[in-house]
Amino acid sequence: MVSTKAVILAITCGLIVSAYAATWTVVDNDYATIAMAVSFLGPTTGWVAGGSGSLQPLLLYTTDGGKTFNNSGISDSSTGAFLAISMANANNGIAGSLGFFGLPCGAYTNDGKTWYKTHEGKDIFCAAQDTSATDGGNTMMIVGEWSDPTNFAGNGVQISLDAGKTWNGHNWNQGTDARYSWFASKDQGYVAGGMWPATSSQGARKISSLFGARPSYPVSRHLHYDGRRMNIVRSEAPKAVGDVDVSGYQAIIAYATNSASQYNTVLNLTGQGVYFNQISCVDINTCWAVAEGTNKTNGYDAAYVYFTNNGWKTFGTQLYVEGGSLAAITMLNSTFGWAGGALVQSTSDSPDAATYGQFWLTTDGKTWTLNQEIRNFYVFDISVIDGVNAYAAGVTNLGLSSLARFN
């Protein structure tokens, strides 16, 4: 008889060998002005979301691993600019967007073919960086900021419990921006967020920055959406020297319950030089989150992978990247996952660091290895299918976007 431990060891070793044998390759370069969100359901089948330079909504579907795409668009809107997409299954999915100048704040599908705009035009402005689809696709969520007639300063989660047809918004009331999320169901999940100190070069991190002749929305400390040129622009702060004041940073993870209407702070790193980007969990206790900011001691940009195995009662740091950014993380299970971002600042060890996107791999859920770098590909979102298949959307040095495939 073969023992259970032997089977687990064989599967784990297979994942490790396969992962190191496969490579990341750009399969579609500069294919859209912004198309920075991915959600794949199989080795060759999935979605990429974004918007063109003419504000044509891009809900791109591929069945051949990104070699060709069919743009479904939105059936009841000719405009859109998406930053996030989540498919619960082949039929049900939700996409979140930057909603300004009358653009929809999101779109949903119940058949995997036809997409409809959310909210029935009730939102005035919105900025959604993340989405979630759970409970078989019946629960759909859009995470970020919004303004509507009932809530002019919405910040948290907008949720639909009927597969996208009707929506309610709930502020998370954490004193900073809701940015990313992970939900096991409508009643259990986490929202991660935060704020970085704004500078004149980086702009204000609020939807008010979308007003005016030159609308702009910072999606992170290092990237902002240029509404005039309709692309993504790098926005770097100069490296500080010596001891740095990091008190302006905010970093919060909150536990969400009761249909995402109630929030309890479980991790607060405010004033410690970081803010949170994506969070990924395999259950309500076991989670990873990426954060980035400034190293207080030497002034370099810094990025981290944080981990908990008890619902953020305690946590640890599994990875530190000096001069780096980490925007994305997706765990396939408790041992295997990917994190991605870029080197955004030169260090003594990497003088041309600003040109390289990075893919970090874990095969034990504890340690992370720099698996590969791709020049001029700033990793923004990752979708993991299995140990040998994954996809990533990234930003090029021209502010356009590309799709990379791991196999």
mmCIF file of C-alpha atoms in Angstrom:
data_model
loop_
_atom_site.group_PDB
_atom_site.id
_atom_site.type_symbol
_atom_site.label_atom_id
_atom_site.label_comp_id
_atom_site.label_asym_id
_atom_site.label_seq_id
_atom_site.Cartn_x
_atom_site.Cartn_y
_atom_site.Cartn_z
ATOM 1 C CA MET A 1 0.000 0.000 0.000
ATOM 2 C CA VAL A 2 1.255 3.488 -0.874
ATOM 3 C CA SER A 3 1.142 5.827 2.111
ATOM 4 C CA THR A 4 -0.675 9.159 2.064
ATOM 5 C CA LYS A 5 2.590 10.913 2.893
ATOM 6 C CA ALA A 6 4.242 9.311 -0.118
ATOM 7 C CA VAL A 7 1.449 10.485 -2.417
ATOM 8 C CA ILE A 8 1.643 14.041 -1.051
ATOM 9 C CA LEU A 9 5.437 14.023 -1.427
ATOM 10 C CA ALA A 10 5.156 12.803 -5.012
ATOM 11 C CA ILE A 11 2.617 15.488 -5.910
ATOM 12 C CA THR A 12 4.715 18.201 -4.247
ATOM 13 C CA CYS A 13 7.897 17.079 -5.980
ATOM 14 C CA GLY A 14 6.011 16.993 -9.287
ATOM 15 C CA LEU A 15 4.890 20.588 -8.824
ATOM 16 C CA ILE A 16 8.426 21.694 -7.990
ATOM 17 C CA VAL A 17 10.048 19.944 -10.958
ATOM 18 C CA SER A 18 7.338 21.099 -13.373
ATOM 19 C CA ALA A 19 7.431 24.687 -12.123
ATOM 20 C CA TYR A 20 11.172 24.998 -12.603
ATOM 21 C CA ALA A 21 11.014 23.344 -16.052
ATOM 22 C CA ALA A 22 8.393 25.791 -17.345
ATOM 23 C CA THR A 23 9.080 29.463 -18.094
ATOM 24 C CA TRP A 24 7.256 32.795 -18.348
ATOM 25 C CA THR A 25 6.878 34.082 -21.924
ATOM 26 C CA VAL A 26 5.147 37.187 -23.254
ATOM 27 C CA VAL A 27 2.451 35.830 -25.584
ATOM 28 C CA ASP A 28 0.811 39.115 -26.549
ATOM 29 C CA ASN A 29 2.762 42.366 -26.395
ATOM 30 C CA ASP A 30 1.238 45.857 -26.233
ATOM 31 C CA TYR A 31 -2.151 44.409 -27.129
ATOM 32 C CA ALA A 32 -4.162 47.171 -25.475
ATOM 33 C CA THR A 33 -3.763 50.575 -23.866
ATOM 34 C CA ILE A 34 -4.700 49.092 -20.502
ATOM 35 C CA ALA A 35 -5.638 45.457 -19.982
ATOM 36 C CA MET A 36 -4.174 44.658 -16.607
ATOM 37 C CA ALA A 37 -6.518 42.064 -15.086
ATOM 38 C CA VAL A 38 -6.636 38.309 -15.745
ATOM 39 C CA SER A 39 -8.889 35.431 -14.692
ATOM 40 C CA PHE A 40 -8.257 32.006 -16.248
ATOM 41 C CA LEU A 41 -10.288 28.872 -15.619
ATOM 42 C CA GLY A 42 -8.162 26.380 -17.563
ATOM 43 C CA PRO A 43 -4.717 25.981 -19.143
ATOM 44 C CA THR A 44 -5.790 27.815 -22.324
ATOM 45 C CA THR A 45 -9.161 29.374 -21.474
ATOM 46 C CA GLY A 46 -9.682 32.664 -19.698
ATOM 47 C CA TRP A 47 -10.375 36.394 -19.627
ATOM 48 C CA VAL A 48 -8.324 39.587 -19.775
ATOM 49 C CA ALA A 49 -10.009 42.878 -18.859
ATOM 50 C CA GLY A 50 -9.151 46.495 -19.644
ATOM 51 C CA GLY A 51 -9.969 49.402 -21.909
ATOM 52 C CA SER A 52 -8.651 50.773 -25.189
ATOM 53 C CA GLY A 53 -7.306 54.227 -25.910
ATOM 54 C CA SER A 54 -10.726 55.193 -27.249
ATOM 55 C CA LEU A 55 -12.376 53.886 -24.033
ATOM 56 C CA GLN A 56 -13.750 50.808 -25.759
ATOM 57 C CA PRO A 57 -14.425 48.237 -23.018
ATOM 58 C CA LEU A 58 -12.121 45.237 -23.275
ATOM 59 C CA LEU A 59 -13.447 41.938 -21.944
ATOM 60 C CA LEU A 60 -11.167 39.680 -23.919
ATOM 61 C CA TYR A 61 -11.812 35.935 -24.079
ATOM 62 C CA THR A 62 -9.262 33.395 -25.280
ATOM 63 C CA THR A 63 -9.397 29.649 -25.804
ATOM 64 C CA ASP A 64 -5.849 29.238 -27.095
ATOM 65 C CA GLY A 65 -3.724 30.627 -24.284
ATOM 66 C CA GLY A 66 -3.680 34.236 -25.455
ATOM 67 C CA LYS A 67 -2.756 33.686 -29.094
ATOM 68 C CA THR A 68 -6.110 35.126 -30.184
ATOM 69 C CA PHE A 69 -8.862 37.032 -28.368
ATOM 70 C CA ASN A 70 -12.537 37.744 -28.851
ATOM 71 C CA ASN A 71 -13.725 40.989 -27.268
ATOM 72 C CA SER A 72 -17.163 40.507 -25.717
ATOM 73 C CA GLY A 73 -17.440 44.157 -24.722
ATOM 74 C CA ILE A 74 -20.520 45.298 -22.768
ATOM 75 C CA SER A 75 -23.909 44.771 -24.367
ATOM 76 C CA ASP A 76 -25.412 47.950 -22.907
ATOM 77 C CA SER A 77 -22.389 50.280 -22.959
ATOM 78 C CA SER A 78 -19.903 51.264 -25.646
ATOM 79 C CA THR A 79 -17.334 52.566 -23.148
ATOM 80 C CA GLY A 80 -15.394 51.127 -20.219
ATOM 81 C CA ALA A 81 -11.984 50.941 -18.540
ATOM 82 C CA PHE A 82 -11.552 47.820 -16.410
ATOM 83 C CA LEU A 83 -8.877 47.207 -13.781
ATOM 84 C CA ALA A 84 -10.115 43.917 -12.274
ATOM 85 C CA ILE A 85 -11.925 40.720 -13.227
ATOM 86 C CA SER A 86 -12.971 37.569 -11.351
ATOM 87 C CA MET A 87 -14.666 34.552 -12.888
ATOM 88 C CA ALA A 88 -16.400 32.235 -10.414
ATOM 89 C CA ASN A 89 -16.932 29.673 -13.161
ATOM 90 C CA ALA A 90 -17.394 29.541 -16.917
ATOM 91 C CA ASN A 91 -20.707 31.414 -16.691
ATOM 92 C CA ASN A 92 -20.541 33.894 -13.821
ATOM 93 C CA GLY A 93 -18.048 36.724 -13.512
ATOM 94 C CA ILE A 94 -17.580 40.333 -12.433
ATOM 95 C CA ALA A 95 -15.263 43.085 -13.695
ATOM 96 C CA GLY A 96 -14.519 46.367 -11.898
ATOM 97 C CA SER A 97 -13.479 49.598 -13.568
ATOM 98 C CA LEU A 98 -12.562 53.242 -13.374
ATOM 99 C CA GLY A 99 -15.901 54.971 -13.807
ATOM 100 C CA PHE A 100 -15.514 58.581 -14.920
ATOM 101 C CA PHE A 101 -17.004 60.700 -17.706
ATOM 102 C CA GLY A 102 -20.056 58.401 -17.666
ATOM 103 C CA LEU A 103 -18.120 55.134 -17.855
ATOM 104 C CA PRO A 104 -19.725 52.138 -16.107
ATOM 105 C CA CYS A 105 -18.331 51.127 -12.721
ATOM 106 C CA GLY A 106 -18.373 47.448 -13.552
ATOM 107 C CA ALA A 107 -19.817 44.680 -15.687
ATOM 108 C CA TYR A 108 -21.147 41.201 -14.980
ATOM 109 C CA THR A 109 -21.971 38.062 -16.935
ATOM 110 C CA ASN A 110 -24.214 35.094 -16.143
ATOM 111 C CA ASP A 111 -23.502 33.050 -19.254
ATOM 112 C CA GLY A 112 -19.813 33.697 -19.920
ATOM 113 C CA LYS A 113 -20.696 35.428 -23.180
ATOM 114 C CA THR A 114 -22.795 38.553 -22.664
ATOM 115 C CA TRP A 115 -21.717 41.265 -20.208
ATOM 116 C CA TYR A 116 -23.962 43.962 -18.701
ATOM 117 C CA LYS A 117 -22.994 47.107 -16.843
ATOM 118 C CA THR A 118 -23.540 47.118 -13.091
ATOM 119 C CA HIS A 119 -25.457 49.573 -10.901
ATOM 120 C CA GLU A 120 -27.856 50.655 -13.646
ATOM 121 C CA GLY A 121 -25.989 53.938 -14.036
ATOM 122 C CA LYS A 122 -26.504 55.029 -10.431
ATOM 123 C CA ASP A 123 -22.830 55.610 -9.599
ATOM 124 C CA ILE A 124 -21.469 59.089 -10.255
ATOM 125 C CA PHE A 125 -17.800 58.116 -10.087
ATOM 126 C CA CYS A 126 -15.984 54.976 -9.015
ATOM 127 C CA ALA A 127 -12.538 53.415 -8.899
ATOM 128 C CA ALA A 128 -12.403 49.646 -8.467
ATOM 129 C CA GLN A 129 -9.070 47.840 -8.246
ATOM 130 C CA ASP A 130 -10.381 44.439 -7.251
ATOM 131 C CA THR A 131 -13.349 42.123 -7.635
ATOM 132 C CA SER A 132 -14.487 38.831 -6.139
ATOM 133 C CA ALA A 133 -17.007 36.195 -7.241
ATOM 134 C CA THR A 134 -18.013 33.497 -4.752
ATOM 135 C CA ASP A 135 -20.920 31.261 -3.749
ATOM 136 C CA GLY A 136 -21.085 29.737 -7.201
ATOM 137 C CA GLY A 137 -21.175 33.172 -8.790
ATOM 138 C CA ASN A 138 -24.272 34.351 -6.914
ATOM 139 C CA THR A 139 -22.161 36.705 -4.794
ATOM 140 C CA MET A 140 -20.209 39.352 -6.699
ATOM 141 C CA MET A 141 -18.131 42.126 -5.145
ATOM 142 C CA ILE A 142 -16.369 45.262 -6.329
ATOM 143 C CA VAL A 143 -13.692 46.698 -4.034
ATOM 144 C CA GLY A 144 -12.609 50.336 -4.024
ATOM 145 C CA GLU A 145 -14.069 53.835 -3.980
ATOM 146 C CA TRP A 146 -17.356 55.126 -5.343
ATOM 147 C CA SER A 147 -19.748 58.041 -5.209
ATOM 148 C CA ASP A 148 -23.510 57.696 -5.673
ATOM 149 C CA PRO A 149 -26.611 59.629 -4.542
ATOM 150 C CA THR A 150 -26.791 57.647 -1.275
ATOM 151 C CA ASN A 151 -23.062 57.686 -0.474
ATOM 152 C CA PHE A 152 -20.885 60.429 -1.904
ATOM 153 C CA ALA A 153 -17.736 59.043 -0.248
ATOM 154 C CA GLY A 154 -18.067 55.280 -0.623
ATOM 155 C CA ASN A 155 -14.970 53.289 0.305
ATOM 156 C CA GLY A 156 -15.137 49.550 0.819
ATOM 157 C CA VAL A 157 -17.181 46.864 -0.927
ATOM 158 C CA GLN A 158 -20.126 47.017 -3.293
ATOM 159 C CA ILE A 159 -21.895 43.646 -3.260
ATOM 160 C CA SER A 160 -24.513 41.830 -5.287
ATOM 161 C CA LEU A 161 -26.220 38.748 -3.874
ATOM 162 C CA ASP A 162 -28.157 37.963 -7.053
ATOM 163 C CA ALA A 163 -25.317 37.417 -9.552
ATOM 164 C CA GLY A 164 -24.892 41.083 -10.493
ATOM 165 C CA LYS A 165 -28.440 42.318 -10.933
ATOM 166 C CA THR A 166 -28.780 44.526 -7.824
ATOM 167 C CA TRP A 167 -26.094 46.115 -5.671
ATOM 168 C CA ASN A 168 -25.489 47.542 -2.186
ATOM 169 C CA GLY A 169 -22.432 49.442 -0.986
ATOM 170 C CA HIS A 170 -20.813 49.129 2.439
ATOM 171 C CA ASN A 171 -18.035 51.373 3.750
ATOM 172 C CA TRP A 172 -15.298 49.467 5.521
ATOM 173 C CA ASN A 173 -14.623 52.451 7.859
ATOM 174 C CA GLN A 174 -10.905 51.831 8.329
ATOM 175 C CA GLY A 175 -9.750 55.407 7.718
ATOM 176 C CA THR A 176 -7.899 54.507 4.524
ATOM 177 C CA ASP A 177 -8.550 53.116 1.040
ATOM 178 C CA ALA A 178 -9.963 49.632 0.437
ATOM 179 C CA ARG A 179 -7.821 48.151 -2.344
ATOM 180 C CA TYR A 180 -7.923 44.354 -2.623
ATOM 181 C CA SER A 181 -9.805 41.402 -1.180
ATOM 182 C CA TRP A 182 -10.210 37.661 -0.738
ATOM 183 C CA PHE A 183 -13.589 36.131 0.060
ATOM 184 C CA ALA A 184 -14.501 32.528 0.857
ATOM 185 C CA SER A 185 -18.201 33.432 0.786
ATOM 186 C CA LYS A 186 -20.448 36.454 1.181
ATOM 187 C CA ASP A 187 -20.048 36.193 4.965
ATOM 188 C CA GLN A 188 -16.327 35.476 5.294
ATOM 189 C CA GLY A 189 -13.408 37.298 3.781
ATOM 190 C CA TYR A 190 -10.694 39.923 4.063
ATOM 191 C CA VAL A 191 -10.226 43.385 2.607
ATOM 192 C CA ALA A 192 -6.697 44.783 2.389
ATOM 193 C CA GLY A 193 -5.908 48.429 1.851
ATOM 194 C CA GLY A 194 -3.869 51.435 2.764
ATOM 195 C CA MET A 195 -2.349 54.677 1.631
ATOM 196 C CA TRP A 196 1.065 56.022 0.728
ATOM 197 C CA PRO A 197 2.226 59.613 1.305
ATOM 198 C CA ALA A 198 1.150 61.584 -1.783
ATOM 199 C CA THR A 199 3.609 63.821 -3.593
ATOM 200 C CA SER A 200 3.064 66.302 -6.385
ATOM 201 C CA SER A 201 4.536 63.801 -8.872
ATOM 202 C CA GLN A 202 2.296 60.969 -7.729
ATOM 203 C CA GLY A 203 -0.984 62.829 -7.390
ATOM 204 C CA ALA A 204 -3.749 62.448 -4.851
ATOM 205 C CA ARG A 205 -5.041 58.957 -4.155
ATOM 206 C CA LYS A 206 -8.755 59.843 -4.463
ATOM 207 C CA ILE A 207 -11.464 59.679 -7.105
ATOM 208 C CA SER A 208 -11.518 63.487 -7.039
ATOM 209 C CA SER A 209 -8.310 63.267 -9.112
ATOM 210 C CA LEU A 210 -10.472 61.951 -11.972
ATOM 211 C CA PHE A 211 -12.168 65.341 -12.304
ATOM 212 C CA GLY A 212 -10.770 68.035 -14.552
ATOM 213 C CA ALA A 213 -9.076 68.271 -17.919
ATOM 214 C CA ARG A 214 -6.321 65.809 -16.994
ATOM 215 C CA PRO A 215 -7.943 62.993 -15.020
ATOM 216 C CA SER A 216 -5.474 60.724 -13.294
ATOM 217 C CA TYR A 217 -5.847 57.886 -10.837
ATOM 218 C CA PRO A 218 -2.919 56.336 -8.938
ATOM 219 C CA VAL A 219 -3.398 52.577 -8.835
ATOM 220 C CA SER A 220 -0.294 52.262 -6.659
ATOM 221 C CA ARG A 221 2.623 54.338 -5.451
ATOM 222 C CA HIS A 222 4.461 53.397 -8.648
ATOM 223 C CA LEU A 223 1.728 53.394 -11.300
ATOM 224 C CA HIS A 224 -1.068 55.789 -12.181
ATOM 225 C CA TYR A 225 -3.756 55.814 -14.818
ATOM 226 C CA ASP A 226 -3.450 58.812 -17.143
ATOM 227 C CA GLY A 227 -6.974 59.625 -18.293
ATOM 228 C CA ARG A 228 -5.737 62.099 -20.896
ATOM 229 C CA ARG A 229 -3.343 59.755 -22.679
ATOM 230 C CA MET A 230 -5.341 56.635 -21.692
ATOM 231 C CA ASN A 231 -2.397 54.603 -20.497
ATOM 232 C CA ILE A 232 -0.530 53.612 -17.346
ATOM 233 C CA VAL A 233 2.396 55.812 -16.326
ATOM 234 C CA ARG A 234 5.195 55.133 -13.884
ATOM 235 C CA SER A 235 5.167 57.668 -11.040
ATOM 236 C CA GLU A 236 8.297 57.393 -8.955
ATOM 237 C CA ALA A 237 9.370 59.328 -5.912
ATOM 238 C CA PRO A 238 13.093 60.096 -5.621
ATOM 239 C CA LYS A 239 15.070 57.825 -3.315
ATOM 240 C CA ALA A 240 15.464 59.286 0.151
ATOM 241 C CA VAL A 241 18.758 59.141 2.012
ATOM 242 C CA GLY A 242 19.240 57.792 5.514
ATOM 243 C CA ASP A 243 16.510 57.593 8.121
ATOM 244 C CA VAL A 244 13.113 58.273 6.514
ATOM 245 C CA ASP A 245 9.822 59.484 7.966
ATOM 246 C CA VAL A 246 7.279 56.780 7.059
ATOM 247 C CA SER A 247 4.472 57.995 9.292
ATOM 248 C CA GLY A 248 2.304 58.868 6.275
ATOM 249 C CA TYR A 249 1.840 55.234 5.262
ATOM 250 C CA GLN A 250 -1.326 53.331 6.184
ATOM 251 C CA ALA A 251 -1.764 49.538 5.944
ATOM 252 C CA ILE A 252 -4.898 47.703 7.094
ATOM 253 C CA ILE A 253 -6.396 44.230 6.726
ATOM 254 C CA ALA A 254 -9.975 43.842 7.960
ATOM 255 C CA TYR A 255 -12.133 40.747 8.419
ATOM 256 C CA ALA A 256 -15.461 41.100 6.598
ATOM 257 C CA THR A 257 -18.698 39.379 7.653
ATOM 258 C CA ASN A 258 -22.472 39.652 7.193
ATOM 259 C CA SER A 259 -22.496 40.115 3.420
ATOM 260 C CA ALA A 260 -19.434 42.389 3.579
ATOM 261 C CA SER A 261 -21.311 44.910 5.729
ATOM 262 C CA GLN A 262 -19.326 44.524 8.972
ATOM 263 C CA TYR A 263 -15.559 44.874 9.367
ATOM 264 C CA ASN A 264 -13.100 44.112 12.137
ATOM 265 C CA THR A 265 -9.482 45.244 11.905
ATOM 266 C CA VAL A 266 -7.176 42.231 12.181
ATOM 267 C CA LEU A 267 -3.856 43.776 11.083
ATOM 268 C CA ASN A 268 -2.749 47.399 11.307
ATOM 269 C CA LEU A 269 0.748 48.357 10.091
ATOM 270 C CA THR A 270 0.017 52.079 9.818
ATOM 271 C CA GLY A 271 3.114 54.246 10.192
ATOM 272 C CA GLN A 272 5.494 51.390 9.358
ATOM 273 C CA GLY A 273 6.335 52.356 5.779
ATOM 274 C CA VAL A 274 3.993 50.050 3.831
ATOM 275 C CA TYR A 275 0.539 49.769 2.283
ATOM 276 C CA PHE A 276 -1.171 46.576 1.113
ATOM 277 C CA ASN A 277 -1.730 45.356 -2.414
ATOM 278 C CA GLN A 278 -3.220 41.931 -3.204
ATOM 279 C CA ILE A 279 -4.173 39.306 -0.628
ATOM 280 C CA SER A 280 -4.610 35.573 -1.300
ATOM 281 C CA CYS A 281 -5.869 32.867 1.070
ATOM 282 C CA VAL A 282 -6.470 29.125 0.895
ATOM 283 C CA ASP A 283 -8.850 29.249 3.867
ATOM 284 C CA ILE A 284 -9.950 31.835 6.407
ATOM 285 C CA ASN A 285 -6.876 31.189 8.583
ATOM 286 C CA THR A 286 -4.108 30.739 6.006
ATOM 287 C CA CYS A 287 -3.304 33.866 4.009
ATOM 288 C CA TRP A 288 -0.560 35.738 2.225
ATOM 289 C CA ALA A 289 -0.543 39.470 1.396
ATOM 290 C CA VAL A 290 1.898 41.617 -0.560
ATOM 291 C CA ALA A 291 2.823 45.097 0.588
ATOM 292 C CA GLU A 292 5.187 47.796 -0.584
ATOM 293 C CA GLY A 293 6.540 51.133 0.550
ATOM 294 C CA THR A 294 9.778 52.614 1.850
ATOM 295 C CA ASN A 295 12.550 51.085 3.939
ATOM 296 C CA LYS A 296 12.787 53.457 6.889
ATOM 297 C CA THR A 297 16.475 52.762 7.451
ATOM 298 C CA ASN A 298 18.029 53.273 4.025
ATOM 299 C CA GLY A 299 15.285 55.046 2.027
ATOM 300 C CA TYR A 300 14.994 52.407 -0.692
ATOM 301 C CA ASP A 301 11.670 51.267 -2.050
ATOM 302 C CA ALA A 302 10.749 47.991 -0.393
ATOM 303 C CA ALA A 303 8.263 45.166 -0.937
ATOM 304 C CA TYR A 304 7.163 42.300 1.312
ATOM 305 C CA VAL A 305 5.182 39.065 1.446
ATOM 306 C CA TYR A 306 3.347 38.681 4.770
ATOM 307 C CA PHE A 307 1.893 35.379 5.997
ATOM 308 C CA THR A 308 -0.495 34.151 8.680
ATOM 309 C CA ASN A 309 -1.798 30.713 9.648
ATOM 310 C CA ASN A 310 -4.296 31.911 12.269
ATOM 311 C CA GLY A 311 -6.386 34.607 10.623
ATOM 312 C CA TRP A 312 -3.851 37.423 11.215
ATOM 313 C CA LYS A 313 -3.760 36.960 14.989
ATOM 314 C CA THR A 314 -0.030 36.609 14.415
ATOM 315 C CA PHE A 315 1.918 37.064 11.200
ATOM 316 C CA GLY A 316 5.416 36.956 9.738
ATOM 317 C CA THR A 317 7.434 38.226 6.777
ATOM 318 C CA GLN A 318 8.379 35.582 4.212
ATOM 319 C CA LEU A 319 10.003 37.821 1.580
ATOM 320 C CA TYR A 320 11.679 41.222 1.441
ATOM 321 C CA VAL A 321 12.613 42.813 -1.906
ATOM 322 C CA GLU A 322 14.833 45.872 -1.643
ATOM 323 C CA GLY A 323 14.223 48.396 -4.400
ATOM 324 C CA GLY A 324 11.186 46.405 -5.434
ATOM 325 C CA SER A 325 7.429 46.468 -5.844
ATOM 326 C CA LEU A 326 5.026 43.564 -5.285
ATOM 327 C CA ALA A 327 1.571 44.143 -6.739
ATOM 328 C CA ALA A 328 0.168 40.636 -7.168
ATOM 329 C CA ILE A 329 -0.025 37.341 -5.301
ATOM 330 C CA THR A 330 -2.061 34.200 -6.009
ATOM 331 C CA MET A 331 -1.799 30.970 -4.027
ATOM 332 C CA LEU A 332 -2.927 27.741 -5.679
ATOM 333 C CA ASN A 333 -2.862 25.860 -2.370
ATOM 334 C CA SER A 334 -1.047 25.993 0.972
ATOM 335 C CA THR A 335 2.359 25.314 -0.617
ATOM 336 C CA PHE A 336 2.337 26.583 -4.208
ATOM 337 C CA GLY A 337 1.887 30.148 -5.423
ATOM 338 C CA TRP A 338 3.189 33.131 -7.361
ATOM 339 C CA ALA A 339 3.898 36.753 -6.452
ATOM 340 C CA GLY A 340 4.821 39.443 -8.941
ATOM 341 C CA GLY A 341 5.883 43.031 -9.359
ATOM 342 C CA ALA A 342 9.058 44.735 -10.507
ATOM 343 C CA LEU A 343 12.349 46.214 -9.469
ATOM 344 C CA VAL A 344 11.486 49.893 -9.513
ATOM 345 C CA GLN A 345 14.607 51.423 -8.022
ATOM 346 C CA SER A 346 18.274 50.798 -8.638
ATOM 347 C CA THR A 347 20.284 49.270 -5.815
ATOM 348 C CA SER A 348 23.979 48.526 -5.522
ATOM 349 C CA ASP A 349 23.269 44.926 -6.546
ATOM 350 C CA SER A 350 21.170 45.762 -9.616
ATOM 351 C CA PRO A 351 22.059 49.079 -11.273
ATOM 352 C CA ASP A 352 19.479 48.757 -14.106
ATOM 353 C CA ALA A 353 16.732 47.438 -11.852
ATOM 354 C CA ALA A 354 14.033 49.822 -13.041
ATOM 355 C CA THR A 355 13.487 47.845 -16.269
ATOM 356 C CA TYR A 356 12.699 44.369 -14.925
ATOM 357 C CA GLY A 357 9.455 42.731 -13.858
ATOM 358 C CA GLN A 358 9.817 39.891 -11.362
ATOM 359 C CA PHE A 359 8.076 36.568 -10.780
ATOM 360 C CA TRP A 360 8.550 35.055 -7.313
ATOM 361 C CA LEU A 361 7.649 31.398 -6.681
ATOM 362 C CA THR A 362 6.966 29.396 -3.535
ATOM 363 C CA THR A 363 6.682 25.593 -3.536
ATOM 364 C CA ASP A 364 6.479 25.125 0.216
ATOM 365 C CA GLY A 365 4.327 28.080 1.258
ATOM 366 C CA LYS A 366 7.234 29.430 3.309
ATOM 367 C CA THR A 367 10.188 30.452 1.155
ATOM 368 C CA TRP A 368 10.154 32.465 -2.066
ATOM 369 C CA THR A 369 12.588 32.211 -4.984
ATOM 370 C CA LEU A 370 13.065 34.698 -7.808
ATOM 371 C CA ASN A 371 11.949 32.409 -10.621
ATOM 372 C CA GLN A 372 12.277 34.776 -13.578
ATOM 373 C CA GLU A 373 12.635 38.391 -14.685
ATOM 374 C CA ILE A 374 11.109 39.899 -17.825
ATOM 375 C CA ARG A 375 12.377 43.192 -19.106
ATOM 376 C CA ASN A 376 9.748 45.931 -19.452
ATOM 377 C CA PHE A 377 6.950 43.838 -17.943
ATOM 378 C CA TYR A 378 5.684 45.242 -14.630
ATOM 379 C CA VAL A 379 3.577 42.390 -13.188
ATOM 380 C CA PHE A 380 0.171 43.651 -12.069
ATOM 381 C CA ASP A 381 -2.104 40.592 -11.826
ATOM 382 C CA ILE A 382 -1.592 36.803 -11.821
ATOM 383 C CA SER A 383 -4.004 33.924 -12.433
ATOM 384 C CA VAL A 384 -2.752 30.454 -11.434
ATOM 385 C CA ILE A 385 -4.317 27.329 -12.946
ATOM 386 C CA ASP A 386 -2.006 24.586 -11.674
ATOM 387 C CA GLY A 387 1.670 23.899 -11.102
ATOM 388 C CA VAL A 388 2.562 24.306 -14.780
ATOM 389 C CA ASN A 389 0.033 26.858 -16.052
ATOM 390 C CA ALA A 390 -0.376 30.498 -15.047
ATOM 391 C CA TYR A 391 -0.995 33.883 -16.663
ATOM 392 C CA ALA A 392 0.038 37.432 -15.780
ATOM 393 C CA ALA A 393 -0.979 40.867 -17.018
ATOM 394 C CA GLY A 394 1.734 43.494 -16.936
ATOM 395 C CA VAL A 395 2.592 47.054 -17.892
ATOM 396 C CA THR A 396 5.278 47.847 -20.464
ATOM 397 C CA ASN A 397 7.722 50.740 -20.386
ATOM 398 C CA LEU A 398 5.446 52.555 -22.870
ATOM 399 C CA GLY A 399 2.516 52.455 -20.467
ATOM 400 C CA LEU A 400 0.726 49.796 -22.512
ATOM 401 C CA SER A 401 -0.010 46.257 -21.350
ATOM 402 C CA SER A 402 1.090 42.741 -22.204
ATOM 403 C CA LEU A 403 0.078 39.195 -21.341
ATOM 404 C CA ALA A 404 2.577 36.591 -20.162
ATOM 405 C CA ARG A 405 2.026 32.856 -19.916
ATOM 406 C CA PHE A 406 3.801 30.289 -17.716
ATOM 407 C CA ASN A 407 3.979 26.785 -19.154
#
